[in-house]
PDB file of C-alpha atoms in Angstrom:
ATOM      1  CA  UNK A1140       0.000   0.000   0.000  1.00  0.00           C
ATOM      2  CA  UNK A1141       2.912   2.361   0.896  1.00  0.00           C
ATOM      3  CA  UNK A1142       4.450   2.274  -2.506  1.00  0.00           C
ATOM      4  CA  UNK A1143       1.381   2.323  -4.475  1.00  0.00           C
ATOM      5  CA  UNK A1144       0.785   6.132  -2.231  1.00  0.00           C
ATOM      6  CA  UNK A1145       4.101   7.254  -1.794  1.00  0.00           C
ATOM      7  CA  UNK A1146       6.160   5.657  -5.023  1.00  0.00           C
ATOM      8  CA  UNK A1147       2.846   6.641  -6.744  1.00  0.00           C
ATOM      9  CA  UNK A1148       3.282   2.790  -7.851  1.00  0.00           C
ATOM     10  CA  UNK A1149       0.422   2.694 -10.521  1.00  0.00           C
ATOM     11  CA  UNK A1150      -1.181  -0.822  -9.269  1.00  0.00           C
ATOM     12  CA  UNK A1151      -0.255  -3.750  -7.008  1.00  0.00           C
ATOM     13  CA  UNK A1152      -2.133  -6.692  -6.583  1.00  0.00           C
ATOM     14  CA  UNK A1153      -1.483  -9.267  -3.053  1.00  0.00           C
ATOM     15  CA  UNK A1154      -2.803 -12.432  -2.995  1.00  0.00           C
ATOM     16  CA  UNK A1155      -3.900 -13.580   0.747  1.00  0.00           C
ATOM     17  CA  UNK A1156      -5.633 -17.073   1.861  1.00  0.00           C
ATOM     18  CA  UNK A1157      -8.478 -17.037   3.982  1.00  0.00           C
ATOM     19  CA  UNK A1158      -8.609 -19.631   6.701  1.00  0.00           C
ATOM     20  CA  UNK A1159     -11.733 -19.073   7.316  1.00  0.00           C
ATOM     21  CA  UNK A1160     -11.481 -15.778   7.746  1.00  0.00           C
ATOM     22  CA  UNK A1161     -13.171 -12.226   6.643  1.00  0.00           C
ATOM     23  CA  UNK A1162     -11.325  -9.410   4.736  1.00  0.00           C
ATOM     24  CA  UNK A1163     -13.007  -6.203   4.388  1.00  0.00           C
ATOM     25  CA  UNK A1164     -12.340  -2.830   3.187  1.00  0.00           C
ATOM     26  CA  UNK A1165     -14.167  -0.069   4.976  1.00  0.00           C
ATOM     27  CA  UNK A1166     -14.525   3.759   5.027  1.00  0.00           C
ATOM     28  CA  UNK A1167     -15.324   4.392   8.932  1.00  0.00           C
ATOM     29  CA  UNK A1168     -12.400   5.728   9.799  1.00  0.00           C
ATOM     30  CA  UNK A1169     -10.854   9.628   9.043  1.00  0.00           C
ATOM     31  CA  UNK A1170      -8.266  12.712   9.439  1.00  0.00           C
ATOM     32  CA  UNK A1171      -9.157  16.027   9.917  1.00  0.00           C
ATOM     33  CA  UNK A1172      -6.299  18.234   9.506  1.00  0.00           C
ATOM     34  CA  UNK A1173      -6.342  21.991   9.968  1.00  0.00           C
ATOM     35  CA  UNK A1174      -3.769  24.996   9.890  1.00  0.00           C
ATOM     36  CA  UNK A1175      -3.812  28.983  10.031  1.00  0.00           C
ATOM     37  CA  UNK A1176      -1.157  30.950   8.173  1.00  0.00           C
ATOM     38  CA  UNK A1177      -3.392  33.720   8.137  1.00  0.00           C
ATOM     39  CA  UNK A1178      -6.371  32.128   6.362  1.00  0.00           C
ATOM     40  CA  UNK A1179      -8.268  29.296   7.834  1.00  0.00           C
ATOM     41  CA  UNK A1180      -7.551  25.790   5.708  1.00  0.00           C
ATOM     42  CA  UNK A1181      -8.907  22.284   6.555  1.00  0.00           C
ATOM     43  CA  UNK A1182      -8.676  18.893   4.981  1.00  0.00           C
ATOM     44  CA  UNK A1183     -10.892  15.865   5.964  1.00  0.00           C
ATOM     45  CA  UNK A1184      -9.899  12.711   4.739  1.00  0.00           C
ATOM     46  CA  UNK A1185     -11.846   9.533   4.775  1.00  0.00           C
ATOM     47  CA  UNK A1186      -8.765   7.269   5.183  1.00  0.00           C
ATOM     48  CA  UNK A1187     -10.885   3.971   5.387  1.00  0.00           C
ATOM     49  CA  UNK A1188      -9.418   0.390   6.620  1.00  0.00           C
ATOM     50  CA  UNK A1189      -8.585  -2.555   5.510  1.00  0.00           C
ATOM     51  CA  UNK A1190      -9.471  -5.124   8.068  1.00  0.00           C
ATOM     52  CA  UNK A1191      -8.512  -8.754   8.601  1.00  0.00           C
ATOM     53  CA  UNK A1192     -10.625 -10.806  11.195  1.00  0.00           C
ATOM     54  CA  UNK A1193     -10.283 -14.420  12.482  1.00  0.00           C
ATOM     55  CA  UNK A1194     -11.213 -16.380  15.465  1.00  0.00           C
ATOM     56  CA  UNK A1195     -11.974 -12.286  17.598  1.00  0.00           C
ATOM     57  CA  UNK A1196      -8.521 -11.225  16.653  1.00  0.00           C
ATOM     58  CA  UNK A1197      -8.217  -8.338  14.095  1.00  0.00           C
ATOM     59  CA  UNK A1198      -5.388  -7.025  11.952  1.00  0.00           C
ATOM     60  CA  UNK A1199      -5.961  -3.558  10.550  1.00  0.00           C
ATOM     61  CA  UNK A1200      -4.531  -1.173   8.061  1.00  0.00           C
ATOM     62  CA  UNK A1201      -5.314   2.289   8.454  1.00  0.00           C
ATOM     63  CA  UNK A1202      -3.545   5.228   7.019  1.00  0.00           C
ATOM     64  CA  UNK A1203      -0.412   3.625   6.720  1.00  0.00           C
ATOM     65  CA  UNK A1204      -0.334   1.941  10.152  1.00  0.00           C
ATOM     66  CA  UNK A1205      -0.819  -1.367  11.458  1.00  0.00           C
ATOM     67  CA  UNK A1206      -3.073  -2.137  14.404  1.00  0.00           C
ATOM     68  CA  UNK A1207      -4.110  -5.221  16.100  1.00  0.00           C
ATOM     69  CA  UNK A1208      -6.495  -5.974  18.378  1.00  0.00           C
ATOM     70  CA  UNK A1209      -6.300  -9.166  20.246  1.00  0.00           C
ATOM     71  CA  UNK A1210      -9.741 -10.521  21.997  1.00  0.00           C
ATOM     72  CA  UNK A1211      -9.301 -10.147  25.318  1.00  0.00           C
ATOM     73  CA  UNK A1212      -5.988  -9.178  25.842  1.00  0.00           C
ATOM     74  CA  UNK A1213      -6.186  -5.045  24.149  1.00  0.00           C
ATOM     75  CA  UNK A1214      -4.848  -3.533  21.149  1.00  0.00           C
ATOM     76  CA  UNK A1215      -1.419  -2.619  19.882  1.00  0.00           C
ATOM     77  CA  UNK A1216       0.240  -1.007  16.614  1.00  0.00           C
ATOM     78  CA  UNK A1217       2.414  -3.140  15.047  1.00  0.00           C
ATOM     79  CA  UNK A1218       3.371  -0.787  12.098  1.00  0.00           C
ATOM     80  CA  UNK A1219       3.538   3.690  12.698  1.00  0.00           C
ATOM     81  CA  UNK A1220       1.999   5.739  10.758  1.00  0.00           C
ATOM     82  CA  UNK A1221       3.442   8.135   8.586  1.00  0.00           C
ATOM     83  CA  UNK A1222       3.097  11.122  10.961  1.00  0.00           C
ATOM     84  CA  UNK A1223       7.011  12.473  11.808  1.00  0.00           C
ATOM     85  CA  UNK A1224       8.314  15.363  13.752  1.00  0.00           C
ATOM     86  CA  UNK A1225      11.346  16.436  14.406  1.00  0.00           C
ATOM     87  CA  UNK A1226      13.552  20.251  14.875  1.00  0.00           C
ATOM     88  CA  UNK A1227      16.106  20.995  11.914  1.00  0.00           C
ATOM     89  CA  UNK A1228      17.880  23.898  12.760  1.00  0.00           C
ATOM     90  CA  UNK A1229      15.741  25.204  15.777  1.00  0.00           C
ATOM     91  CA  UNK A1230      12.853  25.197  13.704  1.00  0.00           C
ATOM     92  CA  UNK A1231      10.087  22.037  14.466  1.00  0.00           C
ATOM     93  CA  UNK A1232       8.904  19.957  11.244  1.00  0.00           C
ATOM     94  CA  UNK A1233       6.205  18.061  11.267  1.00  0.00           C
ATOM     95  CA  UNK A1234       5.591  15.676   8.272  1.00  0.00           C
ATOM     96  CA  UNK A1235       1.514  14.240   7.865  1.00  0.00           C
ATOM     97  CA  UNK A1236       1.494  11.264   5.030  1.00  0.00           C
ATOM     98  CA  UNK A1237      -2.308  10.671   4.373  1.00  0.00           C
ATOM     99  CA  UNK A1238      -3.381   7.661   2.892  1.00  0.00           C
ATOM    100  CA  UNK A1239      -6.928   7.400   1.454  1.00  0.00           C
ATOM    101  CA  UNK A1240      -8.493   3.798   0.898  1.00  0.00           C
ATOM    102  CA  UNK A1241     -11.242   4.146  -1.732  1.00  0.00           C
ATOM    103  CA  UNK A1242     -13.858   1.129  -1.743  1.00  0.00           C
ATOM    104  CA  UNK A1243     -16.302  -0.619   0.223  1.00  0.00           C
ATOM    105  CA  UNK A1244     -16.359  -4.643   0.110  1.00  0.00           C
ATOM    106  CA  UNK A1245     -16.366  -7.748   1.971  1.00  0.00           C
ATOM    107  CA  UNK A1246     -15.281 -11.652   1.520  1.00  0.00           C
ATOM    108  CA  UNK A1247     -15.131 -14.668   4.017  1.00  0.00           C
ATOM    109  CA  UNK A1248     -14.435 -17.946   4.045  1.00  0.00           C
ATOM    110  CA  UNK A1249     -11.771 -20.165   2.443  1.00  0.00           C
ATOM    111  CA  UNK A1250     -10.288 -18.733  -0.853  1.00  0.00           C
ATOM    112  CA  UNK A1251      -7.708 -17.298  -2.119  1.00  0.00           C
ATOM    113  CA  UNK A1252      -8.652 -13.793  -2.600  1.00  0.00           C
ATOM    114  CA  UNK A1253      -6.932 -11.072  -4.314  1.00  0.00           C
ATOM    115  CA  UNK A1254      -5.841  -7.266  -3.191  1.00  0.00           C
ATOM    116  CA  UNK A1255      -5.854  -5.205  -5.750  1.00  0.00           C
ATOM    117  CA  UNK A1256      -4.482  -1.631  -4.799  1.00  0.00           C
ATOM    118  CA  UNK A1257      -4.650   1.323  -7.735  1.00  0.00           C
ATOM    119  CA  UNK A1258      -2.834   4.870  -7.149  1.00  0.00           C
ATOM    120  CA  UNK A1259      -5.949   7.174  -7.951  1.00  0.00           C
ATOM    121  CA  UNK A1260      -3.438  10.820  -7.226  1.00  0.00           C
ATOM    122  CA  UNK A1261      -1.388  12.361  -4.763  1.00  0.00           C
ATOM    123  CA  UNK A1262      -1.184  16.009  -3.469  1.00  0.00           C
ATOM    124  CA  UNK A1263       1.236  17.788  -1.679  1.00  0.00           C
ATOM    125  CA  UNK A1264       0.842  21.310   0.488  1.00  0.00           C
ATOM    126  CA  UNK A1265       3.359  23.252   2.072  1.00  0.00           C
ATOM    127  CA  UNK A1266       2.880  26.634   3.844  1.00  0.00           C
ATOM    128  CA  UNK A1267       4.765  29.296   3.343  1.00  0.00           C
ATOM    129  CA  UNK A1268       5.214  29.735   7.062  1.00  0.00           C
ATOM    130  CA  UNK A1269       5.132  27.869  10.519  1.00  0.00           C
ATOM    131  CA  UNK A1270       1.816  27.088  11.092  1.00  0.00           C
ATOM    132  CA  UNK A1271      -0.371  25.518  14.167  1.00  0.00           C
ATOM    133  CA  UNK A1272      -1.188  22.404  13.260  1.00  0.00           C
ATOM    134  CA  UNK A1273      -4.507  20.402  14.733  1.00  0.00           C
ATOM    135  CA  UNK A1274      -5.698  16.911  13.903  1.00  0.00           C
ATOM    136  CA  UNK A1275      -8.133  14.857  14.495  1.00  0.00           C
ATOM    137  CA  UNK A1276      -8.967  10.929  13.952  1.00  0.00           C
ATOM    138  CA  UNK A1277     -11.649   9.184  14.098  1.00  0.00           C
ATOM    139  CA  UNK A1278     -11.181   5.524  14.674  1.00  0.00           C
ATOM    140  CA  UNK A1279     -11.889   2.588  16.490  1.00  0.00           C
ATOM    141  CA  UNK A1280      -7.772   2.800  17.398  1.00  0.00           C
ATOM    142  CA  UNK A1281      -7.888   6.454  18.757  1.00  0.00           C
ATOM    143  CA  UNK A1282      -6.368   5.741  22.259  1.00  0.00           C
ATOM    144  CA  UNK A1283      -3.605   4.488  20.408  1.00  0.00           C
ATOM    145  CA  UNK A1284      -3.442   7.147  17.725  1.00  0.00           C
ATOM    146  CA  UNK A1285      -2.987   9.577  20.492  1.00  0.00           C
ATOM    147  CA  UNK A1286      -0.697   7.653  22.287  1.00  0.00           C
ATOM    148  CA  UNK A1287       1.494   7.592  18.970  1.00  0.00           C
ATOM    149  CA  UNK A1288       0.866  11.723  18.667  1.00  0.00           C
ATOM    150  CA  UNK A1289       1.844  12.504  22.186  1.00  0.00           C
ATOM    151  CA  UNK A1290       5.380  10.662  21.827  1.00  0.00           C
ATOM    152  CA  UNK A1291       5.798  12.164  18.381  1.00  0.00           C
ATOM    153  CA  UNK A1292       5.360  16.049  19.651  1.00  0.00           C
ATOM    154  CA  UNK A1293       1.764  16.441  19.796  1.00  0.00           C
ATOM    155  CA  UNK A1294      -0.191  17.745  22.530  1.00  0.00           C
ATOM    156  CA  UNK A1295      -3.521  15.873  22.896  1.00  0.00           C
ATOM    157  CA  UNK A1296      -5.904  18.075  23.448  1.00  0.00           C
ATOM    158  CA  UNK A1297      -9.088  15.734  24.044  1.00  0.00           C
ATOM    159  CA  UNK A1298      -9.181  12.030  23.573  1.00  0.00           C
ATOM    160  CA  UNK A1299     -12.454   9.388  23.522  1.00  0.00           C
ATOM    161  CA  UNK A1300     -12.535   5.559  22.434  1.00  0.00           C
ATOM    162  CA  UNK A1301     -13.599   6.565  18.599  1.00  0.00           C
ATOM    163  CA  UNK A1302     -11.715  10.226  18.478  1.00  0.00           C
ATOM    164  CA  UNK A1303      -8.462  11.648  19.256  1.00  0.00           C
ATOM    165  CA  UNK A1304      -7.354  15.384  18.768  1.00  0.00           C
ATOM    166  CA  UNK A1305      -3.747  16.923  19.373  1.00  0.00           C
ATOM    167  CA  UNK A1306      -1.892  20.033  18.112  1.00  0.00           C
ATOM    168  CA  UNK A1307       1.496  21.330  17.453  1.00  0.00           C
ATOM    169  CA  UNK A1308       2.531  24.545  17.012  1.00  0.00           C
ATOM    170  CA  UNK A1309       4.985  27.316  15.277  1.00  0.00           C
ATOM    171  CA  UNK A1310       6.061  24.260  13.522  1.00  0.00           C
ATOM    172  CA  UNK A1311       6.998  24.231   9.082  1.00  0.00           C
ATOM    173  CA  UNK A1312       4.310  21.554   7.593  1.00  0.00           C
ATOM    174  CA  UNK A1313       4.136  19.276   4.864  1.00  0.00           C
ATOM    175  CA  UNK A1314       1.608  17.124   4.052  1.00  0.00           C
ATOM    176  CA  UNK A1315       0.761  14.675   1.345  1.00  0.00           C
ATOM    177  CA  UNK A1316      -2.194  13.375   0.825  1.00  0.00           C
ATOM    178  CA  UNK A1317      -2.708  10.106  -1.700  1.00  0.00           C
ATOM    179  CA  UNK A1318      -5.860   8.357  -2.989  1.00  0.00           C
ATOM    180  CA  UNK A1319      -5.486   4.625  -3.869  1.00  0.00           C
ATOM    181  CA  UNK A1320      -8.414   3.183  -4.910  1.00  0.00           C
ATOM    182  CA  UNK A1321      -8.785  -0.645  -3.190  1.00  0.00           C
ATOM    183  CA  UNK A1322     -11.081  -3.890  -4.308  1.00  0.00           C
ATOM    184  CA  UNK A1323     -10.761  -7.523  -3.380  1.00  0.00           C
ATOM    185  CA  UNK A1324     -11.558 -10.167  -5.779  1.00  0.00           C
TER     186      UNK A1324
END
C-alpha cells in the first residue's frame, strides 16, 4: 500500500488465503487536519481500513499503520503511521502522510482472494510559514493514535474511544495526501 501512495506505484495486486477468515475494506475511519497561516484551511480525509478478522482477533490497516487488536488481551500497533516530527535547525517539522483507501467490500471464508491496490493521485501542500497544526482521527484505534501523537510532539488536546485530537505549534508543515483506490476479488 505504501508504494502504491508514496512511489505513486500505478497498481499492485497481493494475494492472501483465507482460513476461514473475513477481509473487508471499509470507510469508517478519518483525518481532519487543519492549519492557520493567516487564512483558515482544513482537509478531511476519509482514510478507510482494511481489516482482517479471524477467530476475535483483528489485523488492521489504516492510514499507513498497522493495528491489532487481540480478543481479550487489548490492542497494539504493530506498524507507525506516517506522521514524523522532528527540529532541523531550531525550527520544528512536522511531516503528515495521508493515505486514502477508496472502496467498500467484503469476503469470508476459504479462498484465495486477491488485493488489488490502484494509485488514484497524490497532493502535496506546504505553507509558506510555521503554522499551528490540529488533527483529528476518528477511529476505532484512537487511544492508540494519540498515544502515537503525544510521543511524536503532539499535545492531545481531548481524547475518547472513537476520536483523538492533538496540536502542534509554530512548527513548518508538509503534508501529502494520496488516494489509492482498493477492491478484493
Amino acid at each position: 500500500m505504501k508504494r502504491v501512495a508514496f512511489e505513486q506505484l500505478p497498481m499492485k495486486t497481493m494475494k492472501i488465503k483465507l482460513h476461514s477468515s473475513t477481509l473487508s475494506i471499509d470507510d469508517r475511519s478519518s483525518i481532519l487536519i487543519s492549519y492557520n497561516d493567516g487564512n483558515s484551511h482544513s482537509y478531511n480525509y476519509s482514510t478507510g481500513e482494511i481489516e482482517f478478522a479471524k477467530n476475535g482477533n483483528i489485523l488492521t490497516y489504516e492510514n499507513g499503520g498497522l493495528w491489532m487488536k487481540q480478543h481479550p488481551s487489548g490492542t497494539i500497533m504493530l506498524s507507525k503511521p506516517p506522521i514524523y516530527t522532528g527540529v532541523v535547525n531550531n525550527d520544528n517539522m512536522t511531516t503528515i502522510g495521508v493515505i486514502n483507501i477508496n472502496g467498500r467490500q467484503s469476503t469470508g471464508g476459504n479462498g484465495v482472494v486477491s488485493i488489488s491496490m490502484e494509485h488514484n493521485s497524490s497532493d502535496l501542500i506546504k505553507p509558506l510559514n510555521k503554522v499551528d497544526v490540529s488533527v483529528t482521527i476518528n477511529s476505532v484505534y484512537a487511544r492508540e493514535w494519540g498515544r502515537y501523537l503525544k510521543e511524536n510532539g503532539f499535545d492531545v488536546i481531548s481524547s475518547n474511544p472513537s476520536s483523538v485530537s492533538a496540536r502542534r505549534l509554530n512548527t513548518w508543515l508538509i503534508l501529502g495526501s494520496h488516494d489509492v483506490d482498493v477492491s478484493i476479488r
